[in-house]
Coordinates of C-alpha atoms and ligand atoms in Angstrom, one line a residue:
Chain D
X1 CA 191.5 136.3 180.7
X2 CA 192.3 137.7 184.1
X3 CA 193.9 141.1 184.3
X4 CA 196.5 140.4 187.0
X5 CA 197.3 136.9 188.4
X6 CA 199.7 136.7 191.3
X7 CA 200.5 133.1 192.3
X8 CA 202.4 131.4 195.2
X9 CA 204.9 134.3 195.8
X10 CA 207.7 133.4 198.3
X11 CA 210.3 135.8 199.5
X12 CA 212.8 135.5 202.4
X13 CA 215.1 138.1 203.8
X14 CA 217.6 136.0 205.7
X15 CA 215.6 134.3 208.3
X16 CA 212.5 136.4 207.8
X17 CA 209.8 134.9 205.6
X18 CA 208.2 138.0 204.1
X19 CA 206.0 136.2 201.6
X20 CA 204.8 132.7 202.1
X21 CA 202.8 131.6 199.1
X22 CA 200.7 134.8 198.7
X23 CA 198.6 134.9 195.6
X24 CA 195.3 136.3 194.1
X25 CA 193.6 136.8 190.8
X26 CA 192.0 140.0 189.7
X27 CA 189.7 139.7 186.7
X28 CA 189.4 143.3 185.6
X29 CA 189.7 147.0 186.4
X30 CA 188.3 148.2 189.7
X31 CA 189.5 149.1 193.2
X32 CA 191.0 146.4 195.5
X33 CA 192.1 146.9 199.1
X34 CA 195.1 145.1 200.5
X35 CA 195.1 145.1 204.3
X36 CA 196.9 143.3 207.1
X37 CA 199.0 143.9 210.1
X38 CA 202.5 145.5 209.9
X39 CA 205.0 143.0 208.6
X40 CA 202.4 140.9 206.7
X41 CA 204.3 141.3 203.5
X42 CA 202.2 143.8 201.7
X43 CA 204.9 146.2 200.6
X44 CA 207.2 143.3 199.6
X45 CA 204.4 142.0 197.4
X46 CA 204.1 145.5 195.7
X47 CA 207.8 145.7 195.3
X48 CA 207.9 142.3 193.5
X49 CA 204.9 143.1 191.3
X50 CA 206.6 146.4 190.3
X51 CA 210.0 144.8 189.7
X52 CA 211.8 146.5 192.6
X53 CA 212.5 143.1 194.2
X54 CA 212.5 139.6 192.8
X55 CA 210.6 136.7 194.4
X56 CA 212.4 133.6 195.4
X57 CA 209.6 131.7 193.6
X58 CA 206.1 132.2 192.3
X59 CA 204.7 133.8 189.1
X60 CA 202.9 137.0 188.1
X61 CA 200.9 137.3 184.9
X62 CA 199.5 140.5 183.4
X63 CA 196.9 139.6 180.7
X64 CA 198.3 136.1 180.7
X65 CA 201.8 137.3 180.0
X66 CA 204.5 136.4 182.5
X67 CA 205.9 139.6 183.9
X68 CA 207.8 138.4 187.0
X69 CA 211.5 139.3 186.8
X70 CA 211.0 142.3 184.5
X71 CA 212.8 145.4 185.6
X72 CA 210.7 148.3 187.0
X73 CA 211.1 150.5 183.9
X74 CA 209.8 147.8 181.6
X75 CA 206.8 147.2 183.9
X76 CA 206.2 151.0 183.9
X77 CA 206.0 151.0 180.2
X78 CA 203.5 148.1 180.3
X79 CA 201.2 150.3 182.3
X80 CA 202.3 149.7 185.9
X81 CA 202.6 152.6 188.3
X82 CA 203.0 152.9 192.0
X83 CA 203.4 155.2 195.0
X84 CA 205.7 154.4 197.8
X85 CA 205.0 153.8 201.5
X86 CA 207.7 156.4 202.3
X87 CA 206.4 158.8 199.6
X88 CA 208.7 159.7 196.8
X89 CA 208.4 162.9 194.8
X90 CA 211.0 164.9 192.9
X91 CA 211.5 167.4 195.7
X92 CA 213.7 169.9 193.8
X93 CA 211.1 170.1 191.0
X94 CA 207.9 172.1 191.2
X95 CA 204.6 170.2 191.6
X96 CA 203.8 170.9 188.0
X97 CA 207.1 169.5 186.8
X98 CA 206.5 166.4 188.9
X99 CA 203.3 165.8 187.0
X100 CA 204.8 166.6 183.7
X101 CA 207.7 164.3 184.3
X102 CA 205.4 161.4 185.1
X103 CA 203.5 162.1 181.8
X104 CA 206.6 162.2 179.7
X105 CA 207.6 159.3 177.4
X106 CA 210.6 157.8 179.2
X107 CA 212.3 155.9 176.4
X108 CA 215.9 156.9 176.0
X109 CA 215.5 157.5 172.2
X110 CA 212.6 159.8 172.7
X111 CA 214.5 161.7 175.4
X112 CA 217.5 162.2 173.1
X113 CA 215.4 163.3 170.2
X114 CA 213.9 165.9 172.5
X115 CA 217.3 167.6 172.7
X116 CA 216.8 168.7 169.2
X117 CA 213.0 169.0 169.0
X118 CA 211.4 169.4 172.4
X119 CA 208.0 167.6 172.6
X120 CA 204.9 169.4 173.6
X121 CA 204.0 169.0 177.3
X122 CA 200.4 168.4 178.7
X123 CA 200.6 171.5 180.9
X124 CA 196.9 172.2 180.9
X125 CA 196.1 168.6 181.9
X126 CA 198.6 168.7 184.7
X127 CA 197.3 172.0 186.0
X128 CA 193.7 170.7 185.8
X129 CA 194.7 167.5 187.7
X130 CA 196.4 169.6 190.4
X131 CA 193.2 171.6 190.7
X132 CA 191.0 168.6 191.2
X133 CA 193.1 168.0 194.4
X134 CA 193.1 171.7 195.4
X135 CA 196.8 172.0 194.8
X136 CA 196.8 174.5 191.9
X137 CA 198.3 177.2 194.0
X138 CA 201.3 175.0 194.5
X139 CA 201.9 174.4 190.8
X140 CA 205.2 176.4 190.8
X141 CA 206.2 175.4 194.4
X142 CA 209.0 172.8 194.7
X143 CA 207.4 169.5 195.9
X144 CA 210.0 169.4 198.8
X145 CA 208.4 172.6 200.3
X146 CA 205.0 170.9 200.8
X147 CA 203.7 169.1 203.8
X148 CA 203.9 165.4 203.8
X149 CA 200.2 165.0 203.1
X150 CA 200.4 167.3 200.2
X151 CA 203.5 165.6 198.8
X152 CA 201.6 162.3 199.0
X153 CA 198.9 163.8 196.9
X154 CA 201.5 165.1 194.4
X155 CA 203.0 161.6 194.2
X156 CA 199.6 160.0 193.6
X157 CA 198.5 162.7 191.0
X158 CA 201.8 162.1 189.2
X159 CA 201.2 158.4 188.9
X160 CA 197.8 159.2 187.4
X161 CA 199.4 161.5 184.8
X162 CA 201.1 158.5 183.3
X163 CA 197.6 157.0 182.6
X164 CA 198.6 153.6 184.0
X165 CA 196.6 150.5 183.7
X166 CA 197.6 149.1 187.1
X167 CA 198.2 151.5 190.0
X168 CA 199.5 150.3 193.3
X169 CA 199.2 152.7 196.2
X170 CA 201.2 151.9 199.4
X171 CA 199.4 153.4 202.4
X172 CA 198.2 156.5 200.6
X173 CA 196.2 157.7 203.6
X174 CA 199.0 157.6 206.2
X175 CA 200.2 161.1 207.2
X176 CA 197.4 162.7 205.3
X177 CA 194.9 165.0 207.2
X178 CA 191.2 164.2 207.1
X179 CA 190.4 167.1 204.6
X180 CA 193.1 166.0 202.2
X181 CA 192.0 162.4 202.6
X182 CA 188.5 163.2 201.5
X183 CA 190.0 164.9 198.5
X184 CA 192.2 161.9 197.8
X185 CA 189.3 159.5 198.0
X186 CA 187.3 161.6 195.6
X187 CA 190.2 161.9 193.1
X188 CA 190.7 158.1 193.1
X189 CA 187.0 157.3 192.9
X190 CA 186.7 159.5 189.8
X191 CA 190.0 158.5 188.2
X192 CA 189.8 154.7 188.4
X193 CA 186.7 154.2 186.2
X194 CA 187.8 157.0 183.9
X195 CA 191.2 155.4 183.2
X196 CA 189.8 151.9 183.2
X197 CA 192.3 151.4 186.0
X198 CA 193.1 148.5 188.3
X199 CA 193.8 150.2 191.6
X200 CA 195.4 148.2 194.4
X201 CA 195.5 150.0 197.7
X202 CA 197.5 149.0 200.7
X203 CA 195.9 150.7 203.7
X204 CA 195.6 150.7 207.5
X205 CA 192.8 153.3 207.6
X206 CA 189.8 151.0 207.4
X207 CA 187.2 153.6 206.8
X208 CA 189.1 154.9 203.9
X209 CA 189.9 151.6 202.2
X210 CA 186.6 149.9 202.9
X211 CA 184.8 153.0 201.5
X212 CA 186.9 152.9 198.4
X213 CA 187.3 149.2 197.5
X214 CA 184.7 146.8 196.2
X215 CA 187.0 143.9 197.2
X216 CA 189.4 143.4 200.1
X217 CA 192.3 141.0 200.3
X218 CA 193.7 140.4 203.8
X219 CA 197.3 139.3 204.2
X220 CA 198.8 137.8 207.3
X221 CA 202.3 136.4 207.8
X222 CA 203.1 136.4 204.1
X223 CA 200.0 134.6 202.9
X224 CA 196.4 135.5 202.0
X225 CA 194.1 135.2 205.1
X226 CA 190.8 136.2 203.5
X227 CA 189.5 137.7 200.3
X228 CA 186.0 139.2 199.8
X229 CA 183.7 142.2 199.9
X230 CA 184.3 144.8 202.7
X231 CA 181.2 143.4 204.5
X232 CA 182.5 139.8 204.3
X233 CA 185.8 140.9 205.7
X234 CA 184.4 142.9 208.5
X235 CA 182.4 139.8 209.6
X236 CA 185.3 137.3 209.1
X237 CA 186.3 135.7 212.4
X238 CA 189.9 135.0 211.4
X239 CA 190.4 138.6 210.2
X240 CA 189.0 140.0 213.4
X241 CA 191.3 137.8 215.5
X242 CA 194.4 138.5 213.4
X243 CA 194.0 142.1 212.5
X244 CA 190.8 144.1 213.1
X245 CA 190.5 142.8 216.7
Chain Q
X1 CA 215.8 188.6 182.3
X2 CA 217.8 185.4 181.8
X3 CA 217.9 185.9 178.1
X4 CA 219.1 189.5 178.4
X5 CA 221.8 188.5 180.9
X6 CA 223.0 185.7 178.6
X7 CA 223.1 188.1 175.6
X8 CA 225.0 190.6 177.7
X9 CA 227.5 187.9 178.8
X10 CA 228.1 186.7 175.2
X11 CA 228.4 190.3 173.9
X12 CA 231.0 191.1 176.6
X13 CA 232.9 187.9 175.8
X14 CA 232.9 188.6 172.1
X15 CA 234.1 192.2 172.5
X16 CA 236.8 191.3 175.1
X17 CA 239.7 191.4 172.5
X18 CA 238.4 194.8 171.3
X19 CA 238.1 196.2 174.8
X20 CA 241.7 195.2 175.7
X21 CA 243.6 195.9 172.5
X22 CA 247.3 195.1 172.5
X23 CA 247.0 193.1 175.8
X24 CA 248.0 189.6 174.7
X25 CA 248.1 188.3 178.3
X26 CA 244.5 189.2 178.9
X27 CA 243.5 187.4 175.7
X28 CA 245.6 184.3 176.6
X29 CA 243.9 184.2 180.0
X30 CA 240.5 184.5 178.5
X31 CA 241.2 181.8 175.9
X32 CA 242.5 179.5 178.7
X33 CA 239.4 180.1 180.7
X34 CA 237.2 179.1 177.7
X35 CA 239.3 176.0 177.3
X36 CA 238.5 175.2 181.0
X37 CA 234.7 175.8 180.6
X38 CA 234.1 173.1 177.9
X39 CA 235.2 170.0 180.0
X40 CA 233.5 171.5 183.0
X41 CA 230.2 171.6 181.0
X42 CA 230.7 167.9 180.3
X43 CA 231.3 167.2 184.0
X44 CA 228.4 169.4 185.0
X45 CA 226.0 167.3 183.0
X46 CA 227.2 164.2 184.7
X47 CA 227.8 165.5 188.2
X48 CA 225.6 168.6 188.5
X49 CA 222.6 167.3 186.7
X50 CA 222.7 163.5 187.0
X51 CA 224.5 163.3 190.4
X52 CA 227.4 161.0 189.3
X53 CA 230.8 162.0 190.4
X54 CA 233.7 161.4 188.0
X55 CA 237.2 162.0 189.4
X56 CA 239.0 161.1 186.2
X57 CA 237.2 163.2 183.7
X58 CA 240.3 165.0 182.3
X59 CA 241.3 161.5 181.1
X60 CA 238.5 161.7 178.5
X61 CA 239.6 165.3 177.7
X62 CA 243.0 163.8 177.0
X63 CA 241.6 161.2 174.7
X64 CA 240.0 164.0 172.7
X65 CA 243.2 166.2 173.0
X66 CA 245.6 163.6 171.8
X67 CA 243.3 162.3 169.0
X68 CA 242.8 165.8 167.7
X69 CA 246.6 166.5 168.0
X70 CA 247.5 163.4 166.0
X71 CA 244.9 164.1 163.3
X72 CA 246.0 167.7 162.8
X73 CA 249.7 167.0 163.1
X74 CA 250.1 163.7 161.4
X75 CA 247.1 163.5 159.1
X76 CA 246.9 167.2 158.4
X77 CA 243.2 167.5 159.3
X78 CA 241.6 170.9 159.7
X79 CA 240.7 172.0 163.2
X80 CA 237.0 171.4 163.4
X81 CA 236.9 167.9 162.0
X82 CA 239.8 167.0 164.3
X83 CA 237.9 168.4 167.3
X84 CA 234.8 166.6 166.3
X85 CA 236.6 163.3 165.9
X86 CA 238.4 163.8 169.2
X87 CA 235.1 164.4 171.0
X88 CA 233.6 161.3 169.3
X89 CA 236.5 159.1 170.3
X90 CA 236.4 160.4 173.8
X91 CA 232.6 159.7 173.9
X92 CA 233.2 156.2 172.6
X93 CA 235.8 155.6 175.3
X94 CA 233.3 156.9 177.9
X95 CA 230.8 154.4 176.5
X96 CA 233.2 151.5 176.9
X97 CA 234.3 152.5 180.3
X98 CA 230.7 153.2 181.4
X99 CA 229.3 149.8 180.5
X100 CA 231.1 147.9 183.3
X101 CA 231.5 150.9 185.8
X102 CA 228.0 152.3 185.8
X103 CA 226.5 149.1 187.3
X104 CA 228.6 149.7 190.4
X105 CA 227.1 151.5 193.4
X106 CA 227.8 155.2 193.6
X107 CA 230.8 155.2 196.0
X108 CA 232.5 152.3 194.1
X109 CA 231.8 154.1 190.9
X110 CA 233.6 157.2 192.2
X111 CA 236.7 155.1 193.0
X112 CA 236.6 153.4 189.6
X113 CA 236.5 156.8 187.8
X114 CA 239.6 157.8 189.8
X115 CA 241.2 154.6 188.6
X116 CA 240.2 155.3 185.0
X117 CA 241.6 158.8 185.1
X118 CA 244.9 157.3 186.5
X119 CA 245.1 154.6 183.8
X120 CA 244.4 157.1 181.0
X121 CA 247.0 159.5 182.3
X122 CA 249.5 156.7 182.7
X123 CA 248.8 155.7 179.1
X124 CA 249.4 159.3 177.9
X125 CA 252.8 159.4 179.7
X126 CA 254.0 155.9 178.6
X127 CA 252.7 155.1 175.1
X128 CA 255.7 157.0 173.7
X129 CA 255.1 155.8 170.1
X130 CA 251.6 157.3 170.1
X131 CA 251.5 160.1 172.6
X132 CA 255.1 161.3 172.6
X133 CA 255.5 160.3 176.2
X134 CA 256.4 162.9 178.8
X135 CA 257.0 165.5 176.0
X136 CA 253.6 165.1 174.6
X137 CA 252.8 166.0 171.0
X138 CA 254.1 169.6 170.3
X139 CA 253.8 171.6 167.2
X140 CA 250.1 171.4 166.5
X141 CA 249.4 173.7 163.6
X142 CA 247.1 176.7 164.1
X143 CA 243.7 176.5 162.5
X144 CA 243.6 177.6 158.9
X145 CA 241.8 180.7 157.8
X146 CA 238.1 180.5 157.4
X147 CA 236.6 181.6 154.1
X148 CA 233.0 182.5 154.2
X149 CA 231.7 183.9 150.9
X150 CA 234.9 185.6 150.0
X151 CA 235.6 186.9 153.4
X152 CA 238.8 185.5 154.9
X153 CA 238.9 185.2 158.7
X154 CA 242.3 184.5 160.1
X155 CA 242.2 182.1 163.0
X156 CA 245.8 181.7 163.6
X157 CA 246.3 184.9 165.5
X158 CA 245.6 185.1 169.3
X159 CA 242.4 187.1 168.6
X160 CA 241.3 184.6 165.9
X161 CA 241.8 181.7 168.1
X162 CA 240.0 183.4 171.0
X163 CA 237.0 183.6 168.7
X164 CA 237.3 179.9 167.8
X165 CA 237.4 179.0 171.5
X166 CA 234.4 181.3 172.1
X167 CA 232.5 179.6 169.3
X168 CA 233.3 176.1 170.6
X169 CA 232.4 177.1 174.2
X170 CA 229.1 178.7 173.1
X171 CA 228.3 175.5 171.2
X172 CA 228.9 173.5 174.3
X173 CA 226.8 175.8 176.4
X174 CA 224.0 175.6 173.8
X175 CA 224.2 171.8 173.9
X176 CA 224.1 171.8 177.7
X177 CA 221.1 174.0 177.6
X178 CA 219.3 171.9 175.1
X179 CA 220.1 168.7 177.0
X180 CA 218.9 170.1 180.3
X181 CA 215.5 171.2 179.1
X182 CA 214.9 168.0 177.0
X183 CA 212.9 165.1 178.4
X184 CA 216.4 163.3 178.6
X185 CA 217.5 166.1 180.9
X186 CA 214.4 165.7 183.1
X187 CA 215.1 162.0 183.4
X188 CA 218.7 162.8 184.4
X189 CA 217.4 165.2 187.1
X190 CA 215.0 162.5 188.3
X191 CA 217.8 160.0 188.6
X192 CA 219.8 162.5 190.6
X193 CA 216.9 163.1 193.0
X194 CA 215.5 159.5 193.3
X195 CA 216.8 156.6 191.2
X196 CA 214.2 154.2 192.6
X197 CA 211.4 156.5 191.8
X198 CA 212.8 157.3 188.3
X199 CA 212.9 153.6 187.5
X200 CA 209.4 153.1 188.8
X201 CA 208.2 155.8 186.5
X202 CA 209.7 154.1 183.5
X203 CA 213.3 155.4 183.2
X204 CA 215.9 152.9 182.2
X205 CA 218.4 154.2 184.7
X206 CA 221.4 152.3 183.5
X207 CA 220.8 153.4 179.8
X208 CA 220.4 157.0 180.8
X209 CA 223.5 157.0 182.9
X210 CA 225.5 155.4 180.1
X211 CA 224.2 157.9 177.6
X212 CA 225.1 160.9 179.8
X213 CA 228.4 159.5 180.7
X214 CA 229.4 159.1 177.0
X215 CA 228.0 162.5 176.2
X216 CA 229.9 164.1 179.1
X217 CA 233.1 162.3 178.1
X218 CA 232.6 163.5 174.5
X219 CA 232.2 167.1 175.6
X220 CA 235.3 166.8 177.8
X221 CA 237.1 165.4 174.7
X222 CA 236.1 168.5 172.7
X223 CA 237.5 170.6 175.5
X224 CA 240.8 168.7 175.5
X225 CA 241.0 169.1 171.8
X226 CA 240.4 172.8 172.1
X227 CA 243.0 173.2 174.8
X228 CA 245.6 171.2 172.9
X229 CA 245.2 173.3 169.8
X230 CA 245.4 176.4 171.8
X231 CA 248.6 175.4 173.6
X232 CA 249.7 173.8 170.4
X233 CA 250.8 170.7 172.4
X234 CA 248.9 167.7 173.8
X235 CA 250.8 167.1 177.0
X236 CA 250.3 164.6 179.8
X237 CA 250.2 167.3 182.5
X238 CA 247.0 168.9 181.1
X239 CA 245.1 165.6 181.5
X240 CA 246.5 164.0 184.7
X241 CA 244.7 163.3 188.0
X242 CA 245.4 166.8 189.4
X243 CA 243.7 168.3 186.3
X244 CA 240.7 166.0 186.9
X245 CA 240.4 167.0 190.5
X246 CA 240.7 170.7 189.5
X247 CA 237.8 170.1 187.1
X248 CA 235.6 168.8 189.9
X249 CA 236.6 171.9 191.9
X250 CA 235.6 174.1 189.0
X251 CA 232.2 172.6 188.8
X252 CA 231.7 172.6 192.6
X253 CA 232.8 176.2 192.9
X254 CA 230.7 177.5 190.0
X255 CA 227.6 175.7 191.1
X256 CA 226.8 172.1 190.0
X257 CA 223.5 171.8 188.2
X258 CA 223.5 175.4 187.0
X259 CA 223.9 176.2 183.3
X260 CA 226.3 179.0 184.1
X261 CA 228.1 177.0 186.8
X262 CA 231.0 175.9 184.5
X263 CA 231.5 179.4 183.3
X264 CA 231.7 181.0 186.7
X265 CA 233.7 178.2 188.1
X266 CA 236.3 178.4 185.3
X267 CA 236.5 182.2 185.6
X268 CA 237.1 181.9 189.4
X269 CA 239.4 179.0 189.1
X270 CA 241.5 179.7 186.0
X271 CA 241.3 183.4 185.4
X272 CA 241.3 185.0 188.9
X273 CA 244.4 183.2 190.3
X274 CA 246.3 184.0 187.1
X275 CA 245.2 187.5 187.2
X276 CA 246.2 187.8 190.8
X277 CA 249.5 186.1 190.0
X278 CA 249.1 183.9 193.1
X279 CA 251.8 181.4 193.5
X280 CA 250.8 177.8 192.6
X281 CA 251.1 176.6 196.2
X282 CA 249.1 179.4 197.7
X283 CA 246.5 178.8 195.0
X284 CA 246.0 175.1 196.0
X285 CA 245.8 176.1 199.6
X286 CA 243.2 178.9 199.0
X287 CA 241.1 176.6 196.8
X288 CA 241.3 173.9 199.5
X289 CA 239.9 176.3 202.0
X290 CA 237.3 177.7 199.6
X291 CA 236.1 174.1 198.8
X292 CA 235.7 173.3 202.5
X293 CA 233.8 176.5 203.0
X294 CA 231.6 175.9 200.0
X295 CA 230.8 172.3 201.1
X296 CA 229.8 173.7 204.5
X297 CA 227.8 176.7 203.5
X298 CA 227.0 176.6 199.8
X299 CA 226.6 172.9 198.7
X300 CA 225.3 174.3 195.3
X301 CA 228.3 176.5 194.6
X302 CA 228.5 180.2 194.1
X303 CA 225.5 180.3 191.9
X304 CA 223.5 178.4 194.5
X305 CA 224.7 180.8 197.2
X306 CA 223.7 183.8 195.0
X307 CA 220.3 182.4 194.3
X308 CA 219.7 181.7 198.0
X309 CA 220.8 185.2 199.0
X310 CA 218.6 186.7 196.3
X311 CA 215.6 184.7 197.4
X312 CA 216.2 185.8 201.0
X313 CA 216.5 189.4 199.9
X314 CA 213.2 189.1 198.0
X315 CA 211.5 187.6 200.9
X316 CA 212.5 190.3 203.4
Ligands
ADP1 N1 214.7 144.8 202.6 C1 214.4 144.0 203.6 N2 215.3 143.4 204.4 C2 215.0 142.6 205.4 N3 213.8 142.4 205.8 C3 212.8 143.0 205.2 C4 213.0 143.8 204.0 N4 211.8 144.2 203.5 C5 210.9 143.7 204.4 N5 211.5 142.9 205.3 C6 210.7 142.2 206.3 O1 209.7 141.4 205.6 C7 208.5 141.4 206.4 C8 207.4 142.0 205.5 O2 207.7 143.4 205.4 P1 206.7 144.3 204.5 O3 206.5 143.7 203.2 O4 207.3 145.7 204.6 O5 205.4 144.3 205.4 P2 204.1 145.3 205.4 O6 204.2 146.2 204.2 O7 202.9 144.4 205.2 O8 204.1 146.0 206.7 C9 208.8 142.2 207.6 O9 209.1 141.3 208.7 C10 210.0 143.0 207.3 O10 210.8 143.3 208.4
MG2 MG1 204.4 148.3 204.2

């Protein structure tokens, strides 16, 4: 039974065809890179998988269960988590609270019961996770006061706090300086197998994504252009012409 | 620090009638201020913490006020059950109103809350058989004496009612505090800061908005019930659009999203002008100017301004 099956997704925005039959199957946990030129439809594909947008047609299955059309919060509860290309953190909350919020049970009933009996919070785990990324000194700093690259790390660490099964990262390396980037790669390389995670990474930084992923999917004009190991992709004539060039 | 300040404030409030003996006007002013704090707490949860503006919130306070008035006057209910039922009914009306309205985008939602406030206040004025029309429902009986283990506490006197109002206000403040620090409260704060992100993290945004809208309407209803039994009349002017706009001003002035915001806002908005005996027109003008200045220089109200100044002071 495949873990995630995306089939024949189509999506139009007015006259623009963002997705034109894109699809792929992922058998189990691991790290998969998703690359392609700007406008190829990568973000739109993530948005649809995570329920932020709905496809015009096509199907998505998670462990054989149809999940297309589910709202984002239902997908999150099934184990989907994502980061955003534009980077989204709770800027008024401290970094620690960003992580604690991600870890919290989001069901309304649980939240309301917590008014009377506040649940325990995994503060130590959150601090430890911040420390793995060298951010422990910002634990009590509002996320909004951090640099863009640091906020990106906080966003990604937050997604990890929820112990997701499928994590989609949209251009995690963009805006992150080389030192932080090495940290990020190390955090992801450690977390993915530990959590039994399927990690899907959209990236333009080839060194970063090819070093991280065992498999690369290349998108071009809303469809899949190539799919294979990093070595295959680097040698693929069509990919070189369309993108790597 | 915070706990000590809170304790001090509560002690001061509790001792106020003792500190000003034989000054009924002071006591009346203090009670009126407390009656203003409670609905402001409701709106603070909605607006300050969740980021949803409601321009008709005193309409829900009116539902609570009229319901409690009818229960005490016609059915002879005691004060507390009447207040509780008024709050529940206001919360239920909030729930019903919220279901269609909260699906709207934020600026449409604001307009619709204005319309809801207008509809409710029109109903208060025109459903003569139920609400007494323009005259309202006068002659609400004072709360009966409380008997705790042989001790009889008279609540019908001005001092007695002040303590009743203080107890209700403290209850509402306690509820606000418990909500804000709960996981429900964190989800509300996340919705205010970034709805898309909150949803991606697993928050059912609509359900949370509906829950806080009903809760906030319910608290406003309790405030309306308190006010009606203090004034001994449920009257349309207490719950009209102007009152709703004033409530927004109270929350903005005090500091939206601060636990003490409604307290400070109500003191500044209700008590100060009365104490200074400013004419009604001058008061509106002054508050218009203050609101503009706050919007420009202190988007998080007086408490936000204070925190910022303190931080700057600490940094230098
Ligand atoms: N909300 C939208 N409205 C209109 N056009 C959009 C929208 N989102 C994406 N597009 C268009 O769809 C195409 C694919 O965009 P996107 O998925 O963001 O590509 P990528 O992430 O691969 O750069 C682009 O041509 C983009 O302009
Ligand atoms: Mg993109």
